[in-house]
Coordinates of C-alpha atoms in Angstrom, one line a residue:
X48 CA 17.0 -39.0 20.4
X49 CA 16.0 -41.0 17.2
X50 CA 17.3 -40.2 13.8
X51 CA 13.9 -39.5 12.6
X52 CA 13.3 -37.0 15.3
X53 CA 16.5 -35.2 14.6
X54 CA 15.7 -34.5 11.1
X55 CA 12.4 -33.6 12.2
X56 CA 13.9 -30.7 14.4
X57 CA 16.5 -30.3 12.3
X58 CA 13.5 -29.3 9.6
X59 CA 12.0 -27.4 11.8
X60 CA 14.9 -25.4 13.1
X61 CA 15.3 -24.6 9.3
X62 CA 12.0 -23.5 9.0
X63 CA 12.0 -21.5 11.9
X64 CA 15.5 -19.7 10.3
X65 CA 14.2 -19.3 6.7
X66 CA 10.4 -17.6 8.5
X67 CA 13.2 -15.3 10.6
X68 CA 15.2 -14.7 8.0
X69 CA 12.2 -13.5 5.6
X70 CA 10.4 -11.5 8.3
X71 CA 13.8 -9.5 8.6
X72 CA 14.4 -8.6 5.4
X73 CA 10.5 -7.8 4.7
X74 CA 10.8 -5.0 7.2
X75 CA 14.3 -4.0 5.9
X76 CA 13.2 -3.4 2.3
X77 CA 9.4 -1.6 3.7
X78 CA 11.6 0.8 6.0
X79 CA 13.5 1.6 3.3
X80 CA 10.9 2.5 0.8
X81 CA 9.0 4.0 4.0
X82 CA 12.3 6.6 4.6
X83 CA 12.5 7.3 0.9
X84 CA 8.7 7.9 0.6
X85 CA 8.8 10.2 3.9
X86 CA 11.3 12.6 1.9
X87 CA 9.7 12.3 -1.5
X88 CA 6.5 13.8 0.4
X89 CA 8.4 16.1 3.0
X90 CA 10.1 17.1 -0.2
X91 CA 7.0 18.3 -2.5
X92 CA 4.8 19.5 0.6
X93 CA 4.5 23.0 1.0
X94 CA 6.5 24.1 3.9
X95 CA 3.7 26.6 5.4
X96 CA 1.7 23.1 5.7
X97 CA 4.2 22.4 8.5
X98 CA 4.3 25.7 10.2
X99 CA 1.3 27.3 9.6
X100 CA -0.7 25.3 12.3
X101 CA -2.6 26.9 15.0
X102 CA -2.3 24.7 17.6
X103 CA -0.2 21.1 18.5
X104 CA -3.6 19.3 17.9
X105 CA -3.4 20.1 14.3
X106 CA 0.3 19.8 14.3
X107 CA -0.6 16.0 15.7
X108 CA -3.3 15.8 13.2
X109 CA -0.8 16.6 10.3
X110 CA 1.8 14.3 11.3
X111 CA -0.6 11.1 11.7
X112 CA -2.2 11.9 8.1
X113 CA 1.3 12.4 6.7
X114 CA 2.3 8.7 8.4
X115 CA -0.8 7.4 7.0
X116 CA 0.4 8.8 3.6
X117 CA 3.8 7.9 3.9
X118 CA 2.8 4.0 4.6
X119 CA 0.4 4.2 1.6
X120 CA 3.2 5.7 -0.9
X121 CA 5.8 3.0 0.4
X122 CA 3.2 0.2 -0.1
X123 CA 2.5 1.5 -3.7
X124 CA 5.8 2.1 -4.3
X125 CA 6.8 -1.5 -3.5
X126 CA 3.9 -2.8 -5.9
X127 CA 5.4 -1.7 -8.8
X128 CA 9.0 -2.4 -7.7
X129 CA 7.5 -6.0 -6.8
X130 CA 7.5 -7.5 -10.3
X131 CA 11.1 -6.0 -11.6
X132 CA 12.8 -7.2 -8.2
X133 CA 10.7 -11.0 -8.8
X134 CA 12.2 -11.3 -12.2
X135 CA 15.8 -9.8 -11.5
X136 CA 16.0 -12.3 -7.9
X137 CA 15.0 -15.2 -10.3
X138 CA 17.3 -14.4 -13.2
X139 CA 20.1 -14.1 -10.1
X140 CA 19.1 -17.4 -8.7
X141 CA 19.6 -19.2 -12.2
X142 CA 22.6 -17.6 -12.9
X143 CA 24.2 -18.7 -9.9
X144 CA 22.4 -21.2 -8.5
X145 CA 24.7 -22.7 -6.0
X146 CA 26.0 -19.4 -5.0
X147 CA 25.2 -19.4 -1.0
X148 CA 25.0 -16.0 -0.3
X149 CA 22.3 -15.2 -2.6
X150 CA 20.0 -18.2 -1.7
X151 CA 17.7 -16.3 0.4
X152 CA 16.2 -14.6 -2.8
X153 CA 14.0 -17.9 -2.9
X154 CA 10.4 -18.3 -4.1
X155 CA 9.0 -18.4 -0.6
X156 CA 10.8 -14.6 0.3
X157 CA 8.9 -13.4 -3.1
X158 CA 5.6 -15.4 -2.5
X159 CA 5.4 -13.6 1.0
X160 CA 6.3 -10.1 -0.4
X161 CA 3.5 -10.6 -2.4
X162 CA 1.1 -11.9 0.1
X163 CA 2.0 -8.8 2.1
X164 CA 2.3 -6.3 -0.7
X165 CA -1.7 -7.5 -1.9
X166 CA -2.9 -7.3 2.4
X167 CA -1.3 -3.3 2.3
X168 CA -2.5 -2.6 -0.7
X169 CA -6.4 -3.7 0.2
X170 CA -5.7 -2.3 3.8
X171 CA -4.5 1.4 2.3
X172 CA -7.4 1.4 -0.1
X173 CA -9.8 0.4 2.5
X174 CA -9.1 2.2 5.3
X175 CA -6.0 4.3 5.5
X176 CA -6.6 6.8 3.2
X177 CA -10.0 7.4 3.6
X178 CA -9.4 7.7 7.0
X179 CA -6.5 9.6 6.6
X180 CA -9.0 12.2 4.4
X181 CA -11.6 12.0 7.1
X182 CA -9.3 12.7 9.9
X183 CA -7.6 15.8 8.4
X184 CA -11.4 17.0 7.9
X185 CA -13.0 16.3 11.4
X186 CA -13.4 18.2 14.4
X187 CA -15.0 16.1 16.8
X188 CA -18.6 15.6 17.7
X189 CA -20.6 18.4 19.1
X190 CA -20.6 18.9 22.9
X191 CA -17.9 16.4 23.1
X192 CA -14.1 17.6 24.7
X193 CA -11.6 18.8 22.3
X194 CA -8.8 16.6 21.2
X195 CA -7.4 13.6 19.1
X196 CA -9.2 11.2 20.5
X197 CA -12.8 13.0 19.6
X198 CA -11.6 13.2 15.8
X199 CA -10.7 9.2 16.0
X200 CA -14.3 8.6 17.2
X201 CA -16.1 11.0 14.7
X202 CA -13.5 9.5 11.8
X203 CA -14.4 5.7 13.0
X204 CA -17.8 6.6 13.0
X205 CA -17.7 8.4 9.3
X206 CA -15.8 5.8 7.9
X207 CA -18.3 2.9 9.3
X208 CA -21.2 4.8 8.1
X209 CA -19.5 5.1 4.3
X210 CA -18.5 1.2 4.5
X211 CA -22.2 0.6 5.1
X212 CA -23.4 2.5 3.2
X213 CA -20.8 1.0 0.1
X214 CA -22.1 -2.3 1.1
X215 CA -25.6 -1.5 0.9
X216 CA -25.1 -0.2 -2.7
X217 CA -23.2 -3.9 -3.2
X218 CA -26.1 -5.5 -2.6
X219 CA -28.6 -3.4 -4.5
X220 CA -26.6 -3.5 -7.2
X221 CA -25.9 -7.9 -6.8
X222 CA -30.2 -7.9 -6.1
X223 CA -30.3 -6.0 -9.1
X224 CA -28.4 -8.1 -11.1
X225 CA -29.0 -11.6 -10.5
X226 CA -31.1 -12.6 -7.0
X227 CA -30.0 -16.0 -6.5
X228 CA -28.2 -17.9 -3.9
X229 CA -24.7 -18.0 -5.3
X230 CA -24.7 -13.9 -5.4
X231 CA -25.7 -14.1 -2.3
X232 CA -23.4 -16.2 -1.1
X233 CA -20.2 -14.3 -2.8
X234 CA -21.0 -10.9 -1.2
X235 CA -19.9 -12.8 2.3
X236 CA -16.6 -14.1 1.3
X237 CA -15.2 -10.2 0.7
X238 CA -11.2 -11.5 1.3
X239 CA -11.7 -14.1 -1.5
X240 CA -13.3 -12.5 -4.1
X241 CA -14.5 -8.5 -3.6
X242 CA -11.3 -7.5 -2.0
X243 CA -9.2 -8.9 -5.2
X244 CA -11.9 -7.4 -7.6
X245 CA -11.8 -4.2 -6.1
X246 CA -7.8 -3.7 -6.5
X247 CA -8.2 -5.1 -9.9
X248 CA -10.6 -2.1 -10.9
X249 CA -8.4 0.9 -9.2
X250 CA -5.6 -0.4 -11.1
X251 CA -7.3 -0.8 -14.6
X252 CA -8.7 2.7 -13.8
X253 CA -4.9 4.1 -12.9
X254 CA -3.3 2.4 -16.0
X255 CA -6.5 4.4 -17.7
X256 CA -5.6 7.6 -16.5
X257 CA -1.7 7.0 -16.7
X258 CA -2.7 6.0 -20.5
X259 CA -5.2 9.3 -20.7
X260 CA -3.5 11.8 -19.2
X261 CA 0.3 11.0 -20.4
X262 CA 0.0 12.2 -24.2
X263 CA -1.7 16.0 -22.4
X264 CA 1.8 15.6 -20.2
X265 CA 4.0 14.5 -22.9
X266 CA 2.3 18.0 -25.4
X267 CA 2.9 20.3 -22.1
X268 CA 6.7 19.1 -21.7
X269 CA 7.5 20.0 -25.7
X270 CA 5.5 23.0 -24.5
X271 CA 7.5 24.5 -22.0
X272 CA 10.8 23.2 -23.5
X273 CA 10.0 25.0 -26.9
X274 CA 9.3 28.6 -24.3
X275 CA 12.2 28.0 -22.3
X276 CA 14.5 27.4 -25.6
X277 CA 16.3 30.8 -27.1
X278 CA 15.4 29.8 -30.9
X279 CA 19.0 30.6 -33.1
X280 CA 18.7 33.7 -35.2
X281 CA 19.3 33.0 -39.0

C-alpha cells in the first residue's frame, strides 16, 4: 500500500474514532440529564397520579406521556447547561492544551451537541409535547376497538389537523403581509428559516415571563419568610 493511501486510512480511521467517540459521550451526558429529569418529575408528581388509574391502559397512557415529558425536560435542561459547559470545555482546553486526556472536549464534540440540542429542541416543541397533551386527552375514535393503538391514531390525526391548520394561518398571515414570490418561496424551506424563528420566539417569550413573573416570586418569598419568622419581642 502507498504512503498516500495509508494516511488516507489512517485519516479516516481517525475520523471514524473521533464520530465514535462523540456519539458515545452524546448519549452518556443525555441519559444522565434523562435519569436526573425522570426523578425531578417522579419527585414533584402527585403520587395518586400513579396509583389512582383505573385500568393498565391509562397506567400505559401515563407512562408514555411522562417519557415524552421526561425527554422534553432533559432536552431543555441540556439547553441551558449547553452554553456554561461550551465556555468551561474551552477555557479547559486553553488551559491545558496539550493535556491528552482532555482532548476530546474539542469544537466538533460542542458543534454536534449543539446541532442535536437545536433538532430536540424543534422536535419537543413540534411534536412531543403536543402530542404528549393530546394523548393523555384522547379516547379513541368512535366505533373503533379500545386500546393504545386507537389513541395514537386519534392523537396523529389531531395533531395533523392542528399542523394544518397552523400552516394555513402561516400563509394568511405571509398573503397578508407581503404576496410576492420570495414569501412564497420562504414558507417551503421550514428547517432553514421557520423552524429557527419559531424557537427564537418561545424563548424571548420564556425570558419574558422568567423576567415578568420573577419580581411577584421574589415579593411572595419575603412574604412567607416574614410569616414563618417568630419576630423578637422588645
Amino acid at each position: 500500500m502507498a504512503p498516500v493511501e495509508q494516511d488516507a486510512l489512517a485519516v479516516r480511521e481517525q475520523l471514524f474514532h473521533e464520530r465514535v467517540r462523540e456519539c458515545i459521550i452524546c448519549a452518556l451526558l443525555f441519559a444522565s440529564l434523562y435519569i436526573l429529569c425522570h426523578f425531578i418529575i417522579t419527585q414533584f408528581k402527585k403520587h395518586t397520579d400513579f396509583t389512582a388509574v383505573h385500568d393498565d391502559e391509562d397506567a400505559a397512557v401515563n407512562r408514555i406521556a411522562l417519557g415524552l415529558c421526561t425527554f422534553t425536560l432533559a432536552v431543555a435542561l441540556g439547553a441551558v447547561l449547553l452554553l456554561p459547559f461550551s465556555i468551561i470545555s474551552n477555557e479547559v482546553l486553553l488551559s491545558f492544551p496539550q493535556n491528552y486526556y482532555i482532548q476530546w472536549l474539542n469544537g466538533s464534540l460542542i458543534h454536534g451537541l449543539w446541532n442535536l440540542v437545536f433538532l430536540f429542541s424543534n422536535m419537543s416543541l413540534v411534536f412531543l409535547m403536543p402530542f404528549a397533551y393530546f394523548f393523555t386527552e384522547s379516547e379513541g375514535f368512535a366505533g373503533s376497538k379500545k386500546g393504545i393503538m386507537a389513541r395514537v391514531y386519534e392523537t396523529s390525526v389531531v395533531l395533523l389537523l392542528l399542523t394544518l391548520l397552523v400552516l394555513g394561518m402561516v400563509w394568511v398571515a405571509s398573503a397578508i403581509v407581503g404576496d410576492d414570490a420570495a414569501s412564497r418561496q420562504s414558507l417551503y424551506d421550514l428547517w432553514e428559516y421557520y423552524l429557527p424563528y419559531l424557537y427564537s420566539c418561545i424563548s424571548l417569550f420564556g425570558v419574558l415571563l422568567l423576567l415578568l413573573c420573577t419580581p411577584f416570586g421574589l415579593s411572595t418569598m419575603f412574604t412567607v419568610t416574614g410569616k414563618l419568622l417568630v419576630k423578637p419581642r422588645v
